[in-house]
mmCIF file of C-alpha atoms and ligand atoms in Angstrom:
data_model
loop_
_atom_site.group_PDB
_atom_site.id
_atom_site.type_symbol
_atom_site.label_atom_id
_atom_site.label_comp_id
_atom_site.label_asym_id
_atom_site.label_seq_id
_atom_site.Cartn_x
_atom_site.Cartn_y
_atom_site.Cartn_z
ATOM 1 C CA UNK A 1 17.580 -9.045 -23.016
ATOM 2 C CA UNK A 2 20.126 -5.960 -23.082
ATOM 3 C CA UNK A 3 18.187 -3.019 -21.738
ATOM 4 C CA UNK A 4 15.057 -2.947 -19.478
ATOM 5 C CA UNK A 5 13.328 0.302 -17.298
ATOM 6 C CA UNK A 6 11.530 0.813 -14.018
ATOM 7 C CA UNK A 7 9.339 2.623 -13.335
ATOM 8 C CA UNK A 8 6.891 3.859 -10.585
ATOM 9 C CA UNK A 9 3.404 4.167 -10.842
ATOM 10 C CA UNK A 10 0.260 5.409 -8.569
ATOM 11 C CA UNK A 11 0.113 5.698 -5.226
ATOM 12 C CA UNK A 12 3.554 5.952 -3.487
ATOM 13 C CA UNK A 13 4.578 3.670 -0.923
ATOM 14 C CA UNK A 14 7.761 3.973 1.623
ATOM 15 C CA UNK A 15 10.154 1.026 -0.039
ATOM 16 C CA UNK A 16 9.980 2.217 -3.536
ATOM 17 C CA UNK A 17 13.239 3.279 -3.270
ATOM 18 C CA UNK A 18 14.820 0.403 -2.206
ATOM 19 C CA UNK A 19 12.789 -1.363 -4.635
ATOM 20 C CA UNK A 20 14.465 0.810 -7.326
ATOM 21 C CA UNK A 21 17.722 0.218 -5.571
ATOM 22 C CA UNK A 22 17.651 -3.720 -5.980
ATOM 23 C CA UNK A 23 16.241 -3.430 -9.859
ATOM 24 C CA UNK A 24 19.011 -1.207 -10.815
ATOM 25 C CA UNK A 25 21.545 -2.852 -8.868
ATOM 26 C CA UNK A 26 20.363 -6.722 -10.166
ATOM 27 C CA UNK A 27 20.718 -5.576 -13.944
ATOM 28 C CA UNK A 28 23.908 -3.782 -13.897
ATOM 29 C CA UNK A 29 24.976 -6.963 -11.885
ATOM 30 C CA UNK A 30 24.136 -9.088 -14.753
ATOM 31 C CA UNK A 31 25.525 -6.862 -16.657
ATOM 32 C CA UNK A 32 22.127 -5.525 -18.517
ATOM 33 C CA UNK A 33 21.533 -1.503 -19.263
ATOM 34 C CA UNK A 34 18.955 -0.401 -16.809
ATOM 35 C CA UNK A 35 16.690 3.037 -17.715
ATOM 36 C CA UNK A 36 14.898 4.868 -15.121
ATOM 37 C CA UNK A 37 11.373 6.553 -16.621
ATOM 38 C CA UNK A 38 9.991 9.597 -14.588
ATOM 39 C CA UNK A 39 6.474 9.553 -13.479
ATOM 40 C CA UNK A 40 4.881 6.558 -14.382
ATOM 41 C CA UNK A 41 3.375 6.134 -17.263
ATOM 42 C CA UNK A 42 3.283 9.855 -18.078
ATOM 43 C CA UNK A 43 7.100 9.802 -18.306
ATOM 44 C CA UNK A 44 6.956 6.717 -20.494
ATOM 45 C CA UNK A 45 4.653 8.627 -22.925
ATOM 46 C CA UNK A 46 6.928 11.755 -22.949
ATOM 47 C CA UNK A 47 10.160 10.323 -23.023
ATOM 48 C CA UNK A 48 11.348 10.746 -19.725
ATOM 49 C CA UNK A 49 13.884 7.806 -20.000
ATOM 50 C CA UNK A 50 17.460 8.299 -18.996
ATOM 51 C CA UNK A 51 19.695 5.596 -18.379
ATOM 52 C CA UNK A 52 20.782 4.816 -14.614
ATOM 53 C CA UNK A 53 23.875 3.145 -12.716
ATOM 54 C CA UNK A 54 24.934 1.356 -9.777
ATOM 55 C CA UNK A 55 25.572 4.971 -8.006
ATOM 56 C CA UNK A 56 22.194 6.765 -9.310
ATOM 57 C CA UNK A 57 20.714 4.464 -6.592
ATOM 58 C CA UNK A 58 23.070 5.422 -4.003
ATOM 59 C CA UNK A 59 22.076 6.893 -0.636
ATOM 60 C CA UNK A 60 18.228 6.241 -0.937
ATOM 61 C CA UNK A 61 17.436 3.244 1.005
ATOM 62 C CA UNK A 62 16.114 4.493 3.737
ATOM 63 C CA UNK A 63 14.176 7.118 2.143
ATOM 64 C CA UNK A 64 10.817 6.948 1.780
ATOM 65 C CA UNK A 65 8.873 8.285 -1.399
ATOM 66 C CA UNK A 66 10.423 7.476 -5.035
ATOM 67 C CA UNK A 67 13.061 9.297 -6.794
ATOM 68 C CA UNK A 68 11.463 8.513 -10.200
ATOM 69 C CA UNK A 69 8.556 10.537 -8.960
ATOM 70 C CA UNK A 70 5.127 8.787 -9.566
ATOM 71 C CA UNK A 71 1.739 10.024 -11.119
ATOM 72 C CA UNK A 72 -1.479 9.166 -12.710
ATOM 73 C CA UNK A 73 -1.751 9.072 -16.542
ATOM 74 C CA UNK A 74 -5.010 8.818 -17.762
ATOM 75 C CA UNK A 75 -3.601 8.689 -21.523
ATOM 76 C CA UNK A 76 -1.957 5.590 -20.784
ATOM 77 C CA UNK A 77 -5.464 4.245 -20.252
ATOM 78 C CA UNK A 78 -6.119 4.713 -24.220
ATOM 79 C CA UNK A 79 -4.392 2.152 -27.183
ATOM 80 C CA UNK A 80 -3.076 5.069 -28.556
ATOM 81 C CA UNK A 81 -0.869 6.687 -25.065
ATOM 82 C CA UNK A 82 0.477 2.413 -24.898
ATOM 83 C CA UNK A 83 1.146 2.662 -28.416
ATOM 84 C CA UNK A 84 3.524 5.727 -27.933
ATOM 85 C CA UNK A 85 4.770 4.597 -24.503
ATOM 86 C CA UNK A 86 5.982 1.629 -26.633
ATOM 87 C CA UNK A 87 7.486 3.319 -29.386
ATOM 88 C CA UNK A 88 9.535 5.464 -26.616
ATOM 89 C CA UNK A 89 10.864 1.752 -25.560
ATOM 90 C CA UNK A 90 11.664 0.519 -28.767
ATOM 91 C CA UNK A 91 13.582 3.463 -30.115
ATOM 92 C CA UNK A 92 15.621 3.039 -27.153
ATOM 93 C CA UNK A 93 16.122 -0.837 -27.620
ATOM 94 C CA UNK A 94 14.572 -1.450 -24.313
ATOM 95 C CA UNK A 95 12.607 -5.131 -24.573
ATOM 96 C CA UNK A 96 11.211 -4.932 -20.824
ATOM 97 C CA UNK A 97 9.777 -3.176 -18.418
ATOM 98 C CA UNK A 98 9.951 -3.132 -14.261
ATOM 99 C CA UNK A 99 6.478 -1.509 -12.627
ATOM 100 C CA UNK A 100 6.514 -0.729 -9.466
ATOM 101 C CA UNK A 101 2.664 0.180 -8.267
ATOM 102 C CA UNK A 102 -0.571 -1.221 -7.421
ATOM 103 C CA UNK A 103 -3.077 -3.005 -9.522
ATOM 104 C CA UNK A 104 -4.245 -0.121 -11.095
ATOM 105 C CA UNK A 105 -0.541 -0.051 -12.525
ATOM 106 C CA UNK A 106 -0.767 -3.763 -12.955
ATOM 107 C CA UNK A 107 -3.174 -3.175 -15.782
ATOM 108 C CA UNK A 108 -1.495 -0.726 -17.845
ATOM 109 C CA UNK A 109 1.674 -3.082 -17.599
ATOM 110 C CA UNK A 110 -0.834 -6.500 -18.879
ATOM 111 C CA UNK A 111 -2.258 -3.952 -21.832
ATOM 112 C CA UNK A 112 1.018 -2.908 -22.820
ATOM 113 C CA UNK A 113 2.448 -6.505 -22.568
ATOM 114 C CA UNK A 114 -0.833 -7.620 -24.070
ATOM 115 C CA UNK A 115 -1.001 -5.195 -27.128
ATOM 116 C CA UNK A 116 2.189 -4.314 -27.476
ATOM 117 C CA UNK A 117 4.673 -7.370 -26.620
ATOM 118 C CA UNK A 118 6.436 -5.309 -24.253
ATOM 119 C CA UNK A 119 7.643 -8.071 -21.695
ATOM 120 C CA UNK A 120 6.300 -6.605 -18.067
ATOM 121 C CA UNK A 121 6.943 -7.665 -14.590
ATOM 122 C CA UNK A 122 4.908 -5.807 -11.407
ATOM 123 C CA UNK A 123 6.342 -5.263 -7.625
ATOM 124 C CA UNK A 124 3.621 -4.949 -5.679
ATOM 125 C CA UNK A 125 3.956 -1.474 -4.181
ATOM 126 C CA UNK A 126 0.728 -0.102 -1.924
ATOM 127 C CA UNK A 127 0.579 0.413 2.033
ATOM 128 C CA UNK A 128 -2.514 -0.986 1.670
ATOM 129 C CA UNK A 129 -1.130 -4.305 1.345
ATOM 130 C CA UNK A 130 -4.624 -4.725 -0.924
ATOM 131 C CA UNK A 131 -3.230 -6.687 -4.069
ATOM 132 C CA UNK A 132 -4.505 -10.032 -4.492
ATOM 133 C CA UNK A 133 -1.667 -13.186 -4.637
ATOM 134 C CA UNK A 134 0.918 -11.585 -2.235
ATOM 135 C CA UNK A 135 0.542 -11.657 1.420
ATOM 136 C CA UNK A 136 2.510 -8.459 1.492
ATOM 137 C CA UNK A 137 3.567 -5.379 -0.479
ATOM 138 C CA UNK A 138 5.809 -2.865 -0.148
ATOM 139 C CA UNK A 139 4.886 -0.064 2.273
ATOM 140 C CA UNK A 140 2.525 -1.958 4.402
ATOM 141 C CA UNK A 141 4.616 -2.378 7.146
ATOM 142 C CA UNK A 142 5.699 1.477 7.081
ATOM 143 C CA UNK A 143 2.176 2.546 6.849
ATOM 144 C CA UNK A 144 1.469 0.218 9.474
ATOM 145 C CA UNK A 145 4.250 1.194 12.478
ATOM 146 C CA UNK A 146 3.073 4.531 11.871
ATOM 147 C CA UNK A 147 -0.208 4.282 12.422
ATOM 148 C CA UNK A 148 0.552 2.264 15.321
ATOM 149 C CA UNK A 149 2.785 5.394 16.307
ATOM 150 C CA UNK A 150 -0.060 7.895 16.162
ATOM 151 C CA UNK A 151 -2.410 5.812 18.057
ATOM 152 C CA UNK A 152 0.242 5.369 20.737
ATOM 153 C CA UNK A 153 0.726 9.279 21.133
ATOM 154 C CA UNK A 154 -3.424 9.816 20.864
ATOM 155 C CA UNK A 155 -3.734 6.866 23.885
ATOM 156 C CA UNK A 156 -1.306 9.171 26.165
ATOM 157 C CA UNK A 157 -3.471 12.214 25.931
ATOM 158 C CA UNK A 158 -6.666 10.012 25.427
ATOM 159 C CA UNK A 159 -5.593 8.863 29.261
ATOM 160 C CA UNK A 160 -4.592 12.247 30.631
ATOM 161 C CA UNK A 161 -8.314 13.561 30.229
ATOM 162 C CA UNK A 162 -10.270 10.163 30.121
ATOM 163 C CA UNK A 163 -11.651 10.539 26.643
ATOM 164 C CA UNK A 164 -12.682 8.827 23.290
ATOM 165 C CA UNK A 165 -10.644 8.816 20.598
ATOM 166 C CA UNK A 166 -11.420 8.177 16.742
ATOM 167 C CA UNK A 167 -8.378 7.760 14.836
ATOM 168 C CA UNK A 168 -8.937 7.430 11.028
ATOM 169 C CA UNK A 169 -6.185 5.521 9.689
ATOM 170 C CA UNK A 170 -6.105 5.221 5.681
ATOM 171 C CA UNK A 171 -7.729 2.398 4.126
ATOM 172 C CA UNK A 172 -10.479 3.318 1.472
ATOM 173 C CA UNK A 173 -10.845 -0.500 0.187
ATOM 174 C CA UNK A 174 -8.939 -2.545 2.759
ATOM 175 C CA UNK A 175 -9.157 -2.630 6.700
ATOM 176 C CA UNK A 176 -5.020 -3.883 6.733
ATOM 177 C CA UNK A 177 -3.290 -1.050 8.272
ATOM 178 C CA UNK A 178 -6.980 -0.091 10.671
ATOM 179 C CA UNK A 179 -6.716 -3.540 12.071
ATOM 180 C CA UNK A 180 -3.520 -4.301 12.791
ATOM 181 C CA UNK A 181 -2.696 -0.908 13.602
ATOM 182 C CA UNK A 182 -5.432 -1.336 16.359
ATOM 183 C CA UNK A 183 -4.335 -4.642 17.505
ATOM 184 C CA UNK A 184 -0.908 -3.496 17.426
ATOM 185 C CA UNK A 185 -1.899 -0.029 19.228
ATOM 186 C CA UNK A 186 -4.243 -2.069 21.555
ATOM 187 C CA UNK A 187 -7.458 -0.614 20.130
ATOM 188 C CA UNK A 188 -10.579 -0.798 22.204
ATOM 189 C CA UNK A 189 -12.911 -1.017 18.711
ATOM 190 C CA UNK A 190 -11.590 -1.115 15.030
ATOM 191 C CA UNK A 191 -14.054 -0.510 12.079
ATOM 192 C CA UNK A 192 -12.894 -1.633 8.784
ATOM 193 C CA UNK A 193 -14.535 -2.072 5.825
ATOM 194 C CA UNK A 194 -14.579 -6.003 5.941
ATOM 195 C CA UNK A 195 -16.912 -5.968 8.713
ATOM 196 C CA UNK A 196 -20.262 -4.068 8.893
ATOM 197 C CA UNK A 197 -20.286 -1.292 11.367
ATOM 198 C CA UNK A 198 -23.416 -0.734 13.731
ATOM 199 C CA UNK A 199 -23.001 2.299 15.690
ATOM 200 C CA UNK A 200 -25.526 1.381 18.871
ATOM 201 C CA UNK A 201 -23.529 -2.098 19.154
ATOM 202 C CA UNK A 202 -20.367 0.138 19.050
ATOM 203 C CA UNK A 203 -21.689 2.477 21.958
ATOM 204 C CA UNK A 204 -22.940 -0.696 23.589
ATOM 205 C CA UNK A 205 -19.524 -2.122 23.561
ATOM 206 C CA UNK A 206 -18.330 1.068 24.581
ATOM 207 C CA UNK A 207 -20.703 1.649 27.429
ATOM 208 C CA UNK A 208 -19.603 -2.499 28.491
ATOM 209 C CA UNK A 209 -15.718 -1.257 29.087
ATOM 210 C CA UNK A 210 -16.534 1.424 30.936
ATOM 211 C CA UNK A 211 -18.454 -0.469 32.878
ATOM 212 C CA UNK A 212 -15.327 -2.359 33.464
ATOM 213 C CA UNK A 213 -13.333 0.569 34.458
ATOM 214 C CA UNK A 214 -12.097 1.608 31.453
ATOM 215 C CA UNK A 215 -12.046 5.702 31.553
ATOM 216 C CA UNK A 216 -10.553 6.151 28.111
ATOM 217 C CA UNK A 217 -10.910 4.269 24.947
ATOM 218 C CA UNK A 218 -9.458 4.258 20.960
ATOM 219 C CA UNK A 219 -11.334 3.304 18.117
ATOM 220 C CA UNK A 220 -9.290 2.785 15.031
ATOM 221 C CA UNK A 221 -11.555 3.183 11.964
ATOM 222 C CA UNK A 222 -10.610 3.025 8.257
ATOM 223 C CA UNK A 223 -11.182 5.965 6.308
ATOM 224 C CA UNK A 224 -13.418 3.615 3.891
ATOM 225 C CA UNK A 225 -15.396 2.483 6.495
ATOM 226 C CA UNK A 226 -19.231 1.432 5.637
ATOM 227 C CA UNK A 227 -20.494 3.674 8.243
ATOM 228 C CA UNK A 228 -18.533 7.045 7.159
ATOM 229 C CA UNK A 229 -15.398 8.544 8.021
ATOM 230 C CA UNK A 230 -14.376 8.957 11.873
ATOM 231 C CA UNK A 231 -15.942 12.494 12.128
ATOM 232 C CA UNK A 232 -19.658 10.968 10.832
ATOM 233 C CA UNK A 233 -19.066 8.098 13.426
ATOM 234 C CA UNK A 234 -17.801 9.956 16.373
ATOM 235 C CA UNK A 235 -20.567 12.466 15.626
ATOM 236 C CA UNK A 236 -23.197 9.580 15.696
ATOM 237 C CA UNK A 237 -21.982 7.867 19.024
ATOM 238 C CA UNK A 238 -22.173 11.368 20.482
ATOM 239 C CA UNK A 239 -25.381 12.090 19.874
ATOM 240 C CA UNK A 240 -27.230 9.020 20.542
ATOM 241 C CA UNK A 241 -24.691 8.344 23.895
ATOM 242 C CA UNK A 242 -23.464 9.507 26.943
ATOM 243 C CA UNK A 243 -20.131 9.591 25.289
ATOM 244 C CA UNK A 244 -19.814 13.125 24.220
ATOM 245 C CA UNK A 245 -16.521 14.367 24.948
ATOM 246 C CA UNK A 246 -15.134 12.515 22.311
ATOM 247 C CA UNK A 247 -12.371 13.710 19.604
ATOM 248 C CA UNK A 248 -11.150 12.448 16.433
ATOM 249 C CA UNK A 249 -7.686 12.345 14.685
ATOM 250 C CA UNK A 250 -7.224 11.691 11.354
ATOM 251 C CA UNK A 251 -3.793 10.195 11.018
ATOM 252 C CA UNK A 252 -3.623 11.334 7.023
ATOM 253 C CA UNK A 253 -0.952 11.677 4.583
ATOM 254 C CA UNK A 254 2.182 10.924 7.154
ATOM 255 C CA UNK A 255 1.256 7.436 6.902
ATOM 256 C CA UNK A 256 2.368 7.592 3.431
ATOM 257 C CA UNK A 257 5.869 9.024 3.624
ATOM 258 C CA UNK A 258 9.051 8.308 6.154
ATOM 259 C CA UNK A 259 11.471 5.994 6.707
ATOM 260 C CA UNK A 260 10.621 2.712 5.120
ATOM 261 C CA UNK A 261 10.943 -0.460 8.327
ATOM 262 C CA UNK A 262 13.552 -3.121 7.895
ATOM 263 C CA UNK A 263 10.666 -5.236 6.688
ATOM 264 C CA UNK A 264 9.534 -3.175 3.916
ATOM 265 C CA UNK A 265 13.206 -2.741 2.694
ATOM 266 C CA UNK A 266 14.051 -6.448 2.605
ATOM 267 C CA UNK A 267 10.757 -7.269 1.008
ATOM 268 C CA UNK A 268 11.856 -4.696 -1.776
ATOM 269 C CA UNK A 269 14.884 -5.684 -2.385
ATOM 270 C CA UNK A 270 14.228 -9.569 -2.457
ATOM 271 C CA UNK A 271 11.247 -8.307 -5.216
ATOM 272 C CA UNK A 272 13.454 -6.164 -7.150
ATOM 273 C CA UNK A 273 16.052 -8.125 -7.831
ATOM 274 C CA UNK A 274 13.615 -11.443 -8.522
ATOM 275 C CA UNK A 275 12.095 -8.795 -10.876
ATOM 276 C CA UNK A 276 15.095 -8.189 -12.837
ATOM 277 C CA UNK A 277 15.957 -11.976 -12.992
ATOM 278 C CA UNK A 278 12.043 -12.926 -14.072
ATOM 279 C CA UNK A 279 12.579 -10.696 -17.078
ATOM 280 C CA UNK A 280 15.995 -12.333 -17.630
ATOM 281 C CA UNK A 281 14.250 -15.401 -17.577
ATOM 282 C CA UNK A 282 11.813 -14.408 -20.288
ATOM 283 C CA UNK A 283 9.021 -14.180 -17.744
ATOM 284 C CA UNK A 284 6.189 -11.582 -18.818
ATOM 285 C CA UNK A 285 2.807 -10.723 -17.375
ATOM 286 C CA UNK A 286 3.758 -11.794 -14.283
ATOM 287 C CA UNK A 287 4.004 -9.765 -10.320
ATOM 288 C CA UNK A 288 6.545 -10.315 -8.042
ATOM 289 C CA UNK A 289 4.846 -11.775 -4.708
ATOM 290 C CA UNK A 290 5.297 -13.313 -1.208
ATOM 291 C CA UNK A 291 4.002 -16.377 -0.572
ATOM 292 C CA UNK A 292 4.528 -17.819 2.863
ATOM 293 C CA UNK A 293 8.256 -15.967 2.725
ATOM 294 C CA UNK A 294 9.163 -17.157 -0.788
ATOM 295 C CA UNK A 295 9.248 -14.900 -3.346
ATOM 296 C CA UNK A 296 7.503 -16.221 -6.504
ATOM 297 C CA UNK A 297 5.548 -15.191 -9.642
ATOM 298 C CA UNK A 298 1.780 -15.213 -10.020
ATOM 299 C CA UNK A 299 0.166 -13.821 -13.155
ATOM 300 C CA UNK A 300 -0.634 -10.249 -13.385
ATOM 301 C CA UNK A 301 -4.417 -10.769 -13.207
ATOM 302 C CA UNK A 302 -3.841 -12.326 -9.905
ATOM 303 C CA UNK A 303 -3.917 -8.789 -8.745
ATOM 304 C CA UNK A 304 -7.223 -7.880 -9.347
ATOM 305 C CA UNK A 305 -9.094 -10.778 -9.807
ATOM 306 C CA UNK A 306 -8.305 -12.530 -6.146
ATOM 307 C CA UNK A 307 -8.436 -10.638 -2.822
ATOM 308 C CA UNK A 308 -5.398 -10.387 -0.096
ATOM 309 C CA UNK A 309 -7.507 -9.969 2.863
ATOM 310 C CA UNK A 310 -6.725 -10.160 6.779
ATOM 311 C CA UNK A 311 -7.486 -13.342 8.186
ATOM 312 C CA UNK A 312 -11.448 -12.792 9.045
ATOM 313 C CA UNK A 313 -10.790 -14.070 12.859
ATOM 314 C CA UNK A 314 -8.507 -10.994 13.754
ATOM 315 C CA UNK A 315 -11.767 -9.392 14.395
ATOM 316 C CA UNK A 316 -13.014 -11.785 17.109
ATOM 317 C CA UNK A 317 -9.609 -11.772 18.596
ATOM 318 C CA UNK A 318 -9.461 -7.568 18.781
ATOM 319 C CA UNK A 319 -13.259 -7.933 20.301
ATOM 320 C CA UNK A 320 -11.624 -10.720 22.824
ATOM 321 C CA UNK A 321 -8.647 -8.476 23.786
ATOM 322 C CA UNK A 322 -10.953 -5.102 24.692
ATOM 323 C CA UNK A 323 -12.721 -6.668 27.534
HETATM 324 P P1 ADP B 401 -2.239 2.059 -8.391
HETATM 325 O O1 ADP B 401 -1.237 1.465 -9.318
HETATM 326 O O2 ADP B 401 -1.616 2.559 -7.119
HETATM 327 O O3 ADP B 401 -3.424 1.144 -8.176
HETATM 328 P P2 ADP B 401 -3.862 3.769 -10.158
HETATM 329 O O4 ADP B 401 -5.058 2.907 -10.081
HETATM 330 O O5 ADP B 401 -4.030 5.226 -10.084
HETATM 331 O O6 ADP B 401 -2.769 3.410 -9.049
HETATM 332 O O7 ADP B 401 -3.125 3.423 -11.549
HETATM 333 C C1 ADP B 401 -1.932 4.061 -11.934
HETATM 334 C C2 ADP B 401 -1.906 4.281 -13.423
HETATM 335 O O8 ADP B 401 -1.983 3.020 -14.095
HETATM 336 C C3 ADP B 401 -3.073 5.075 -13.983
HETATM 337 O O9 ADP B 401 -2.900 6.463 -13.883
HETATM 338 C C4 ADP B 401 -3.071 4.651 -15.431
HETATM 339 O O10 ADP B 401 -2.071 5.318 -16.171
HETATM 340 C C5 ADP B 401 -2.673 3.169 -15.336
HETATM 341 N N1 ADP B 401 -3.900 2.345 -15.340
HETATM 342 C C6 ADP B 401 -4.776 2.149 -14.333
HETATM 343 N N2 ADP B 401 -5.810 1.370 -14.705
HETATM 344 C C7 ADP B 401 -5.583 1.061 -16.005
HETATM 345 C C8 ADP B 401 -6.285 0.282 -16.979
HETATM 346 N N3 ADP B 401 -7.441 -0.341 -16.690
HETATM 347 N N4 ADP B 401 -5.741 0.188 -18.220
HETATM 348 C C9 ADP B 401 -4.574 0.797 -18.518
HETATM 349 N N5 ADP B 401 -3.869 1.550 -17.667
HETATM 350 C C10 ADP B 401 -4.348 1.675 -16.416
#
């Protein structure tokens, strides 16, 4: 294999850069033509393919975001957008192809592997750590520490004026960043959607701490939470509670961007450049994952059809730690 591309794809994470970084860096190491495509699949399907070197990558691996841009491409989605996406390769002798993404990205890359032969290898980038067969993906950790950040600011003034707190952290599928966030951030509740939420045994629990002397209190929720988002739940406890000065923060889109951690950037770059060398291999239809601190390959499928989900007994062990 001469000539391969990356790209990224969906949601971004902080640590697709260095991702990028390590897959560019790996092939011109081996010395293999590496292509960077703009926008996902949408740059694929226009053409937006120019070739990259060992400095094109310099200076960006502590930024967060992706400097080949990501997006959605619903014409990707179709046999028709693959077809042209793979026609752009071929013309420009490139036999394989680097996504960097979540699942949803996972299954473009298996169709176009699948229908087209174009050999595909997936780094699993999401802060929602939510892809099934790696224990982590890129961004998590980010995500994470800066959730954990917010919640740390929100407990000072939460203190000051002995009041209740909602932070919504993001999380529409997956509780990841709400619960260890919380843990981390010493959360007095977290509600995540792995775990039914009961609002009176929430302001029971609630009511129980303050008992115990606690005068102000966080609770972490998801924003996919089964019982709403954390202006429908603070709402609720209000009204059927004693607890009514309470406020909510919604921790948003920051959680996406900044600075990716020192963990983040070495998982990237141990993923990128086993992603380059799987495709060197003449591995295909495979994801790049981490498996009690390997780095291996698991198939594609993996992704979607078996869950990465926090180990169940966190929950008892926040519940423990609020008393
Ligand atoms: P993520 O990769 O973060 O999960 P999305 O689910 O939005 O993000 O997927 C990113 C892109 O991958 C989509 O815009 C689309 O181009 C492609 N894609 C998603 N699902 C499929 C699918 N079932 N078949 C083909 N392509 C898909």
């Amino acid at each position: 294999m001469k000539r391969i591309a990356v790209l990224t794809s969906g949601g971004d994470s902080p640590g697709m850069n260095p991702a990028i970084r390590a897959v560019v860096r790996t092939a011109v190491a081996h010395g293999v033509e590496v292509f960077g495509v703009q926008r996902g699949y949408q740059g694929l399907i226009d053409g937006a393919i120019e070739e990259m070197s060992a400095r094109s990558v310099s200076g960006i691996i502590h930024h967060g975001g992706t400097i080949l841009r990501t997006a959605r491409c619903k014409e990707f989605m179709t046999a028709e957008g693959r077809t042209k996406a793979a026609e752009r390769l071929r013309g420009l002798g490139i036999e394989g192809l680097v996504v960097i993404g979540g699942d949803g990205s996972y299954r473009g890359a298996y169709d176009l592997w699948e229908e087209q032969q174009i050999a595909c290898v997936g780094i699993p980038g999401t802060i929602d750590n939510d892809i099934g067969g790696t224990e982590y993906t890129i961004g998590f950790d980010t995500a994470l520490n800066t959730a954990m950040e917010g919640i740390d600011r929100l407990r000072d003034t939460a203190a000051s004026h002995d009041r209740i707190f909602f932070v919504e952290v993001m999380g529409r599928h997956s509780g990841f960043i709400a619960m260890y966030s919380g843990l981390a951030g010493g959360a007095e509740a977290i509600l995540a959607p792995e775990n039914v939420t009961n609002i009176p045994a929430l302001v029971e629990d609630l009511r129980e701490m303050s008992r115990r002397g606690k005068t102000s209190m966080i609770v972490v929720v998801a924003e996919g939470d089964d019982a709403g988002n954390a202006f429908t739940i603070a709402d609720k406890v209000a009204e059927i509670s004693e607890f009514k000065d309470v406020r909510v923060s919604v921790l948003g889109h920051v959680q996406r961007g900044g600075t990716p951690t020192a963990f983040d950037r070495v998982l990237a770059l141990r993923m990128g450049a086993a992603a380059v060398e799987a495709l060197l291999a003449g591995a295909s239809g495979v994801m790049i994952v981490m498996e009690n601190n390997h780095i291996g390959q698991r198939p594609l499928q993996d992704a979607w059809n078996t869950c990465n989900c926090y180990d169940p007994d966190l929950f008892r062990v926040s519940r423990l730690l609020s008393v």
